[in-house]
Structures are given as C-alpha cells and as structure tokens.
C-alpha cells in the first residue's frame, strides 16, 4: 500500500525532477511551489553527494545570495549563471507565449494582471525555463495569448539561448518542442485523464494514446519534502508551509491520491 | 515629524517623474499621505522595477498621469485595485516594461549616456507598445544581431525609506543596491529613515560599504515604521493583514476613499 500523497507534493516532486543537473536555480516572488521544488532538489542532491545546488529565492533572506539589488538576478542570468527559472502567466498558449499583462485589448485590458516582471528577458536567457501554473483551465491555456509578455520561440536571427523546457499544471506535465513550436503531453497527474486534460486546454498538443501517470514521490522524497523542505520554505512562505502541514495532517485516513 | 514629511512632499511639483522602489526594498509609505495632501498631480511614476501599495494609493488619489513599470500588485494581497481600475477606464497611461529594462534605463542615466542595450524583449508586445524603445544591430557582431536599446530614465525625484541615516545625510541601504541605483539616476533623492544616528556611516568600512553618500541625498526625515504596512529588511515584517484590509476596501472608489480618509487622518 502506498502512502497518501498530497496533489501539491506531486507538483513539488515533479519540479525537483525537472531541475535535475542544475547548479543554480532562481525562483521569483510569490512562487511557493517552485521554491519548494527547488529546495527539494537541493536536499536530494545533498543527500546523494551530488554537486551542490545553489538557490536564489526572491523574497528570502536565508536562501538568497544576491547583494547587488534586484538587478543582480538579471545580470546573473545574462551571463548564464542561472540554469533554471520559473515563469507563469494569466494566459499561456500552444506556442508557449506567455501573457502576464491582461486579457482583452491592450492597453485597457480587463482583467489587468500585474505586468510582465522580468519575463521578457529571463525567458530569452535562462536555458531551462519551467512554465508553472496550477490552474489548468481553457481561460489560462488559450490558443493565442492576448498580449505577448514573452514569446515561446524567437526568429532564428535573434539571440535566444534560453526558453521553455516544460509546462507543469495542476493536471499534467508537458514538454516543449522548439522545432515543432508546440507542447507534448508527458504525463497525467493521478486522477486525471486525457479527455479531461484536452477539454481543459485551449490549444492542441501532441500526446500518446495512453499517457503515463506523473510519478508519485517515494518515501525518501516525501520524508525530505515534509521535513526539511517545509522547514526551509516556512521562512519565506510561512502561510503556505503551515497550510501544507495542516492538509498533510488531514491526509491520514483519506484514500490515497484523492483529488 | 509630520511637518518634516510635509516639507519633503513640497519638493514634488506637478508633472514630475518620481522613482519609487519595489515593495521589499524600502518603500516610504510615510510619504504617501503627505504627497496626497500636498496634491502635486500629473505625476509620472517610475517603479523600480515594480510597484505596489504606494503606487496604487497615488493612482487612487488621482495624482498620476503615467506609470512606467514592470508590474503593479499588492503581492500576497492580490491585484492593485485602483491601478487596475484606472487602467480599465483608460484614466492613466501605463508604460509596460520588464524589470531589467527599468534597471537598464536607470543605469544609462547613472552613467550620463543616452541609452543602454539589453537582451531579450524582441518580438514581444511590450516592445510593440514602446515606441521609445529602439532596436539596433549589434555593431560588434559578425552576422545579424538585433538588440534592444532602452533610453536613459532620469527621474526628477527618487523617494525611499531606509533603516538609518547619519547627521551628515549619509543613508545606510545595506545590500538594497536598487536604492542606490535610483538615487544615482535621479536629479534629487529624498529619504525617510527609522532613526538618525550620531556615528558617521562613512567612518568605518563595514557601514560605508552599504551607505549611499549624502552627495546623492537632498533631504532626510525621520519616520519610524515609515514603510508600514510594508516591512523593512532587517527591521520589521510586512503587515499582510493590513494589505488585505486595503485590498478589500479599495475594490470600490467609495471604499478606497473611506480607507484613505482614515489613513490621512492618522498621518495628520
């Protein structure tokens, strides 16, 4: 019998897997799940005696090396000193264009979202950008974004060492094929099926006939996640860590992987 | 203390370009009330590189013509209600940017040069809506290599909050170097601080390394807990509950007005 796993633990463990082989990962503001995934990757690499992973968690004091203000992240990224970063968006389309500005006709977008932050730069220069958006609905995953904060791919003459590597949602994991300019379904999270994910996605994507399930974390990974990672996370994201802990406590006695 | 802050606010003239820091770097929330009471409007706000509560309140108070920013939000408390409303109504002009473009523009001003090139940004709708940003060919490349040029951003006044200043007007900013970047680029900088110390901050190497020299600082005023409801690094945490109260209240213009009436009364 497998232990009960929280759906967000699947996301965190998947992010940790997507970060394999990185040396420096940066995580932007308001990103508790990516931060947890990066902390889990660091803990796993440390346990296995692998190369140390450096994390720069924006908003953290303990897990942040920057001393040159908010420009340093971008300077670092421009020199390939950052291997992976996370971006999201109010809209993401099938060519991995992201929109963080707003829906409808710009400039009077409705709704207006906060803005592009560093996406229009980091998406170009960070080699492994992981698109992360928990909400998986047709209003988020659209055929074409209303505003391109940052494009998924660039014309061949444009300096573009970075770009999207994967898209992780609350329902599934996709990879991105730069040549084909499209996503391919890698796996479905527990409780999801292909028809449901297709219905929730406003763009077409490549997929196999029977996509595999997203791997659930094993006991060793869960122990690290529920212990060390939540401890580390609570410095920057106390509310999120506390909520995870209380939901994990409530998992006892609940059927595994219920969604 | 409030009279000092009001004197600082009087430096602001209608139509000025005002640089304000990101919410975690040291926002002089203490200046927001005096700025609103002073009433100089038609402002062009430059968010370094994003904005939050202060920007939202200045927009809600009708003092803002244009916001140049990479984002405006209340962070954990959600979207910026007055800003979003003003954008929807077309009441303000937004110059949407991306964080490193703001840093590049300030850096150009700091160096006294007309522009700074930067990577990225090509084939975005940001670039499409920024006629002041240009694309040039990298003259050093062998082949085609388009690169975006960001014009210098020269604010009239930068305003921020810091833990301490000394009697000579040197301001300790620690590792929050964006505060220095704002000051270097701006014609004048006004600062509120938690406390004023007797020691010369440039007098020892440890504090000097994190000090913005008085050379760049026009005026300093005392404002304990002057970032509230934002936090100040090394001093106190953000009052997320207050941000949420504001976010809920400011969902309507009436609610914003009621909230600000209480806020301005406290600041009087």
Tab-separated table of N, CA and C in Angstrom, chain A residues 30 58-61 64-71 74 101 106-110 112-122 124-125 145-151 153-155 157-159 236 239, chain B residues 22 24 48-50 69-73 75-76 79 83-84 87-90 94-100 103 107 118-126 129 144-146 174-178 240 244:
chain	number	residue	atom	x	y	z
A	30	UNK	N	6.405	35.239	-4.953
A	30	UNK	CA	5.084	34.598	-4.904
A	30	UNK	C	5.061	33.249	-5.619
A	58	UNK	N	13.818	34.630	-4.421
A	58	UNK	CA	13.472	36.040	-4.205
A	58	UNK	C	12.510	36.159	-3.040
A	59	UNK	N	12.763	37.123	-2.185
A	59	UNK	CA	11.921	37.315	-1.015
A	59	UNK	C	12.478	36.608	0.207
A	60	UNK	N	13.496	35.758	0.015
A	60	UNK	CA	14.110	35.076	1.147
A	60	UNK	C	15.374	35.818	1.568
A	61	UNK	N	15.679	35.752	2.829
A	61	UNK	CA	16.958	36.292	3.300
A	61	UNK	C	17.976	35.159	3.372
A	64	UNK	N	19.218	33.294	-0.400
A	64	UNK	CA	19.402	34.306	-1.428
A	64	UNK	C	20.823	34.850	-1.320
A	65	UNK	N	21.550	34.777	-2.428
A	65	UNK	CA	22.957	35.184	-2.403
A	65	UNK	C	23.177	36.604	-2.895
A	66	UNK	N	22.127	37.210	-3.419
A	66	UNK	CA	22.329	38.478	-4.106
A	66	UNK	C	22.591	39.630	-3.134
A	67	UNK	N	23.593	40.440	-3.472
A	67	UNK	CA	23.885	41.621	-2.661
A	67	UNK	C	23.911	42.884	-3.516
A	68	UNK	N	23.509	42.740	-4.777
A	68	UNK	CA	23.578	43.908	-5.663
A	68	UNK	C	22.192	44.365	-6.117
A	69	UNK	N	21.212	44.241	-5.224
A	69	UNK	CA	19.883	44.736	-5.542
A	69	UNK	C	19.158	43.858	-6.542
A	70	UNK	N	17.987	44.332	-6.972
A	70	UNK	CA	17.149	43.464	-7.812
A	70	UNK	C	17.679	43.340	-9.228
A	71	UNK	N	18.693	44.102	-9.605
A	71	UNK	CA	19.275	43.950	-10.944
A	71	UNK	C	20.174	42.721	-11.041
A	74	UNK	N	19.131	39.539	-12.944
A	74	UNK	CA	19.122	39.657	-14.402
A	74	UNK	C	20.543	39.663	-14.958
A	101	UNK	N	0.164	40.404	-18.637
A	101	UNK	CA	-0.292	41.799	-18.617
A	101	UNK	C	-1.805	41.923	-18.472
A	106	UNK	N	-5.290	45.401	-25.281
A	106	UNK	CA	-4.328	46.270	-24.618
A	106	UNK	C	-4.477	47.671	-25.194
A	107	UNK	N	-4.300	48.761	-24.464
A	107	UNK	CA	-3.864	48.793	-23.064
A	107	UNK	C	-4.988	48.681	-22.028
A	108	UNK	N	-6.261	48.790	-22.476
A	108	UNK	CA	-7.323	48.764	-21.462
A	108	UNK	C	-7.741	47.324	-21.190
A	109	UNK	N	-6.782	46.526	-20.765
A	109	UNK	CA	-7.006	45.102	-20.528
A	109	UNK	C	-8.015	44.903	-19.397
A	110	UNK	N	-8.851	43.896	-19.556
A	110	UNK	CA	-9.801	43.545	-18.500
A	110	UNK	C	-9.957	42.027	-18.473
A	112	UNK	N	-6.879	43.358	-15.915
A	112	UNK	CA	-5.463	43.702	-15.985
A	112	UNK	C	-4.747	42.861	-14.930
A	113	UNK	N	-3.661	42.214	-15.317
A	113	UNK	CA	-2.822	41.475	-14.374
A	113	UNK	C	-1.622	42.343	-14.005
A	114	UNK	N	-0.816	41.916	-13.032
A	114	UNK	CA	0.235	42.829	-12.544
A	114	UNK	C	1.159	43.383	-13.627
A	115	UNK	N	1.652	42.523	-14.515
A	115	UNK	CA	2.596	43.007	-15.516
A	115	UNK	C	3.631	41.933	-15.816
A	116	UNK	N	4.549	42.256	-16.706
A	116	UNK	CA	5.449	41.233	-17.258
A	116	UNK	C	6.610	40.852	-16.349
A	117	UNK	N	6.848	41.620	-15.278
A	117	UNK	CA	8.016	41.390	-14.411
A	117	UNK	C	9.266	41.203	-15.273
A	118	UNK	N	10.099	40.209	-14.956
A	118	UNK	CA	11.330	40.030	-15.731
A	118	UNK	C	11.187	39.062	-16.890
A	119	UNK	N	9.949	38.638	-17.194
A	119	UNK	CA	9.751	37.537	-18.146
A	119	UNK	C	10.298	37.840	-19.535
A	120	UNK	N	10.166	39.082	-19.985
A	120	UNK	CA	10.548	39.427	-21.356
A	120	UNK	C	12.054	39.330	-21.580
A	121	UNK	N	12.760	39.107	-20.493
A	121	UNK	CA	14.215	38.955	-20.566
A	121	UNK	C	14.624	37.537	-20.157
A	122	UNK	N	14.140	37.111	-19.001
A	122	UNK	CA	14.587	35.814	-18.463
A	122	UNK	C	14.208	34.650	-19.384
A	124	UNK	N	14.319	34.590	-22.429
A	124	UNK	CA	15.300	34.541	-23.519
A	124	UNK	C	16.639	33.963	-23.080
A	125	UNK	N	17.016	34.190	-21.848
A	125	UNK	CA	18.411	33.919	-21.465
A	125	UNK	C	18.600	32.746	-20.494
A	145	UNK	N	-2.374	33.957	-26.969
A	145	UNK	CA	-2.423	34.941	-25.874
A	145	UNK	C	-2.860	36.303	-26.425
A	146	UNK	N	-3.501	37.106	-25.575
A	146	UNK	CA	-3.944	38.438	-25.985
A	146	UNK	C	-2.795	39.440	-25.997
A	147	UNK	N	-1.725	39.125	-25.282
A	147	UNK	CA	-0.573	40.035	-25.203
A	147	UNK	C	0.652	39.161	-24.976
A	148	UNK	N	1.671	39.368	-25.795
A	148	UNK	CA	2.894	38.574	-25.631
A	148	UNK	C	3.846	39.318	-24.686
A	149	UNK	N	3.853	38.885	-23.415
A	149	UNK	CA	4.870	39.412	-22.497
A	149	UNK	C	6.229	38.869	-22.894
A	150	UNK	N	6.241	37.594	-23.248
A	150	UNK	CA	7.476	36.948	-23.695
A	150	UNK	C	7.104	35.804	-24.628
A	151	UNK	N	7.807	35.687	-25.757
A	151	UNK	CA	7.465	34.665	-26.737
A	151	UNK	C	8.098	33.302	-26.414
A	153	UNK	N	9.080	31.045	-28.626
A	153	UNK	CA	10.223	30.869	-29.531
A	153	UNK	C	10.493	32.182	-30.247
A	154	UNK	N	11.713	32.320	-30.750
A	154	UNK	CA	12.102	33.552	-31.431
A	154	UNK	C	12.568	33.244	-32.841
A	155	UNK	N	12.570	34.266	-33.688
A	155	UNK	CA	13.096	34.117	-35.048
A	155	UNK	C	14.559	33.691	-34.972
A	157	UNK	N	17.347	34.608	-36.195
A	157	UNK	CA	18.457	35.567	-36.076
A	157	UNK	C	18.528	36.215	-34.699
A	158	UNK	N	17.597	35.879	-33.830
A	158	UNK	CA	17.573	36.518	-32.508
A	158	UNK	C	18.359	35.692	-31.491
A	159	UNK	N	19.186	36.392	-30.727
A	159	UNK	CA	19.989	35.752	-29.674
A	159	UNK	C	19.036	35.175	-28.634
A	236	UNK	N	10.243	31.931	4.039
A	236	UNK	CA	9.727	32.844	3.010
A	236	UNK	C	8.214	32.749	2.851
A	239	UNK	N	2.734	31.066	5.488
A	239	UNK	CA	1.323	30.668	5.350
A	239	UNK	C	1.191	29.402	4.521
B	22	UNK	N	10.652	48.943	-5.329
B	22	UNK	CA	9.895	47.689	-5.204
B	22	UNK	C	9.509	47.479	-3.738
B	24	UNK	N	9.684	45.332	-1.418
B	24	UNK	CA	10.533	44.755	-0.371
B	24	UNK	C	11.818	45.550	-0.115
B	48	UNK	N	10.627	50.901	-9.589
B	48	UNK	CA	11.972	50.322	-9.697
B	48	UNK	C	12.024	48.963	-8.994
B	49	UNK	N	11.774	47.863	-9.727
B	49	UNK	CA	11.231	47.846	-11.086
B	49	UNK	C	9.737	47.543	-11.100
B	50	UNK	N	9.119	47.348	-9.915
B	50	UNK	CA	7.677	47.093	-9.848
B	50	UNK	C	7.082	47.966	-8.751
B	69	UNK	N	6.360	50.813	-15.485
B	69	UNK	CA	6.552	49.731	-14.519
B	69	UNK	C	6.641	48.374	-15.191
B	70	UNK	N	7.198	47.421	-14.456
B	70	UNK	CA	7.224	46.034	-14.912
B	70	UNK	C	6.059	45.254	-14.338
B	71	UNK	N	5.443	45.796	-13.298
B	71	UNK	CA	4.256	45.175	-12.698
B	71	UNK	C	3.763	46.083	-11.579
B	72	UNK	N	2.477	45.984	-11.282
B	72	UNK	CA	1.924	46.612	-10.086
B	72	UNK	C	1.004	45.596	-9.435
B	73	UNK	N	1.261	45.274	-8.179
B	73	UNK	CA	0.362	44.373	-7.461
B	73	UNK	C	0.553	44.565	-5.973
B	75	UNK	N	1.066	41.963	-4.116
B	75	UNK	CA	1.725	40.718	-3.709
B	75	UNK	C	0.717	39.717	-3.201
B	76	UNK	N	0.965	39.215	-1.998
B	76	UNK	CA	0.076	38.200	-1.416
B	76	UNK	C	-1.361	38.680	-1.284
B	79	UNK	N	-4.263	41.731	-6.565
B	79	UNK	CA	-4.076	42.791	-7.552
B	79	UNK	C	-4.164	44.169	-6.920
B	83	UNK	N	-5.092	50.877	-9.369
B	83	UNK	CA	-4.304	50.826	-10.601
B	83	UNK	C	-5.082	50.075	-11.683
B	84	UNK	N	-5.587	48.897	-11.321
B	84	UNK	CA	-6.307	48.090	-12.306
B	84	UNK	C	-7.558	48.817	-12.811
B	87	UNK	N	-6.509	51.575	-15.187
B	87	UNK	CA	-6.111	51.023	-16.487
B	87	UNK	C	-7.358	50.686	-17.298
B	88	UNK	N	-8.320	50.038	-16.656
B	88	UNK	CA	-9.562	49.646	-17.342
B	88	UNK	C	-10.327	50.856	-17.860
B	89	UNK	N	-10.290	51.954	-17.102
B	89	UNK	CA	-11.017	53.165	-17.510
B	89	UNK	C	-10.200	54.031	-18.459
B	90	UNK	N	-8.955	53.643	-18.686
B	90	UNK	CA	-8.094	54.473	-19.529
B	90	UNK	C	-7.708	55.783	-18.853
B	94	UNK	N	-0.134	53.496	-19.037
B	94	UNK	CA	0.849	52.562	-18.500
B	94	UNK	C	1.935	52.370	-19.530
B	95	UNK	N	3.155	52.565	-19.116
B	95	UNK	CA	4.281	52.195	-19.973
B	95	UNK	C	4.798	50.873	-19.458
B	96	UNK	N	4.261	49.803	-20.033
B	96	UNK	CA	4.656	48.476	-19.569
B	96	UNK	C	6.102	48.190	-19.938
B	97	UNK	N	6.840	47.700	-18.947
B	97	UNK	CA	8.264	47.418	-19.136
B	97	UNK	C	8.553	46.009	-18.632
B	98	UNK	N	9.804	45.676	-18.580
B	98	UNK	CA	10.235	44.442	-17.939
B	98	UNK	C	11.372	44.844	-16.990
B	99	UNK	N	11.498	44.149	-15.875
B	99	UNK	CA	12.389	44.609	-14.792
B	99	UNK	C	13.773	45.053	-15.279
B	100	UNK	N	14.486	44.216	-16.044
B	100	UNK	CA	15.846	44.633	-16.411
B	100	UNK	C	15.869	45.840	-17.343
B	103	UNK	N	15.996	48.712	-14.978
B	103	UNK	CA	17.361	48.809	-14.452
B	103	UNK	C	18.310	49.370	-15.514
B	107	UNK	N	20.482	52.733	-15.262
B	107	UNK	CA	21.933	52.597	-15.393
B	107	UNK	C	22.475	53.581	-16.431
B	118	UNK	N	20.063	45.968	-24.229
B	118	UNK	CA	19.762	44.788	-23.404
B	118	UNK	C	19.259	43.637	-24.272
B	119	UNK	N	19.468	42.427	-23.773
B	119	UNK	CA	18.989	41.220	-24.458
B	119	UNK	C	17.500	41.025	-24.187
B	120	UNK	N	16.932	40.073	-24.902
B	120	UNK	CA	15.523	39.763	-24.723
B	120	UNK	C	14.630	40.799	-25.391
B	121	UNK	N	13.361	40.787	-25.010
B	121	UNK	CA	12.355	41.794	-25.352
B	121	UNK	C	11.914	41.768	-26.835
B	122	UNK	N	12.746	41.266	-27.738
B	122	UNK	CA	12.403	41.265	-29.162
B	122	UNK	C	11.172	40.392	-29.417
B	123	UNK	N	10.353	40.833	-30.371
B	123	UNK	CA	9.129	40.107	-30.761
B	123	UNK	C	8.140	39.957	-29.607
B	124	UNK	N	8.157	40.924	-28.680
B	124	UNK	CA	7.132	40.940	-27.628
B	124	UNK	C	6.155	42.093	-27.909
B	125	UNK	N	4.986	42.016	-27.271
B	125	UNK	CA	4.047	43.132	-27.367
B	125	UNK	C	4.484	44.301	-26.486
B	126	UNK	N	5.383	44.038	-25.551
B	126	UNK	CA	5.957	45.145	-24.778
B	126	UNK	C	6.671	46.088	-25.731
B	129	UNK	N	4.558	48.173	-28.039
B	129	UNK	CA	3.872	49.322	-27.450
B	129	UNK	C	4.829	50.316	-26.806
B	144	UNK	N	23.924	39.067	-38.321
B	144	UNK	CA	22.792	39.857	-37.843
B	144	UNK	C	22.594	39.608	-36.353
B	145	UNK	N	22.459	40.662	-35.588
B	145	UNK	CA	22.248	40.501	-34.144
B	145	UNK	C	21.471	41.699	-33.594
B	146	UNK	N	20.135	41.680	-33.763
B	146	UNK	CA	19.347	42.810	-33.266
B	146	UNK	C	19.384	42.867	-31.746
B	174	UNK	N	22.322	49.114	3.095
B	174	UNK	CA	22.706	47.704	3.154
B	174	UNK	C	22.951	47.131	1.774
B	175	UNK	N	22.337	45.975	1.513
B	175	UNK	CA	22.539	45.349	0.202
B	175	UNK	C	21.456	45.731	-0.797
B	176	UNK	N	20.562	46.650	-0.429
B	176	UNK	CA	19.476	47.026	-1.349
B	176	UNK	C	20.009	48.048	-2.343
B	177	UNK	N	20.815	47.549	-3.253
B	177	UNK	CA	21.526	48.444	-4.164
B	177	UNK	C	20.602	49.135	-5.164
B	178	UNK	N	19.357	48.613	-5.346
B	178	UNK	CA	18.466	49.322	-6.260
B	178	UNK	C	18.143	50.719	-5.740
B	240	UNK	N	0.738	41.893	6.342
B	240	UNK	CA	-0.085	41.388	5.233
B	240	UNK	C	-1.565	41.599	5.536
B	244	UNK	N	-4.254	43.291	3.092
B	244	UNK	CA	-5.518	42.637	2.704
B	244	UNK	C	-6.710	43.549	3.016
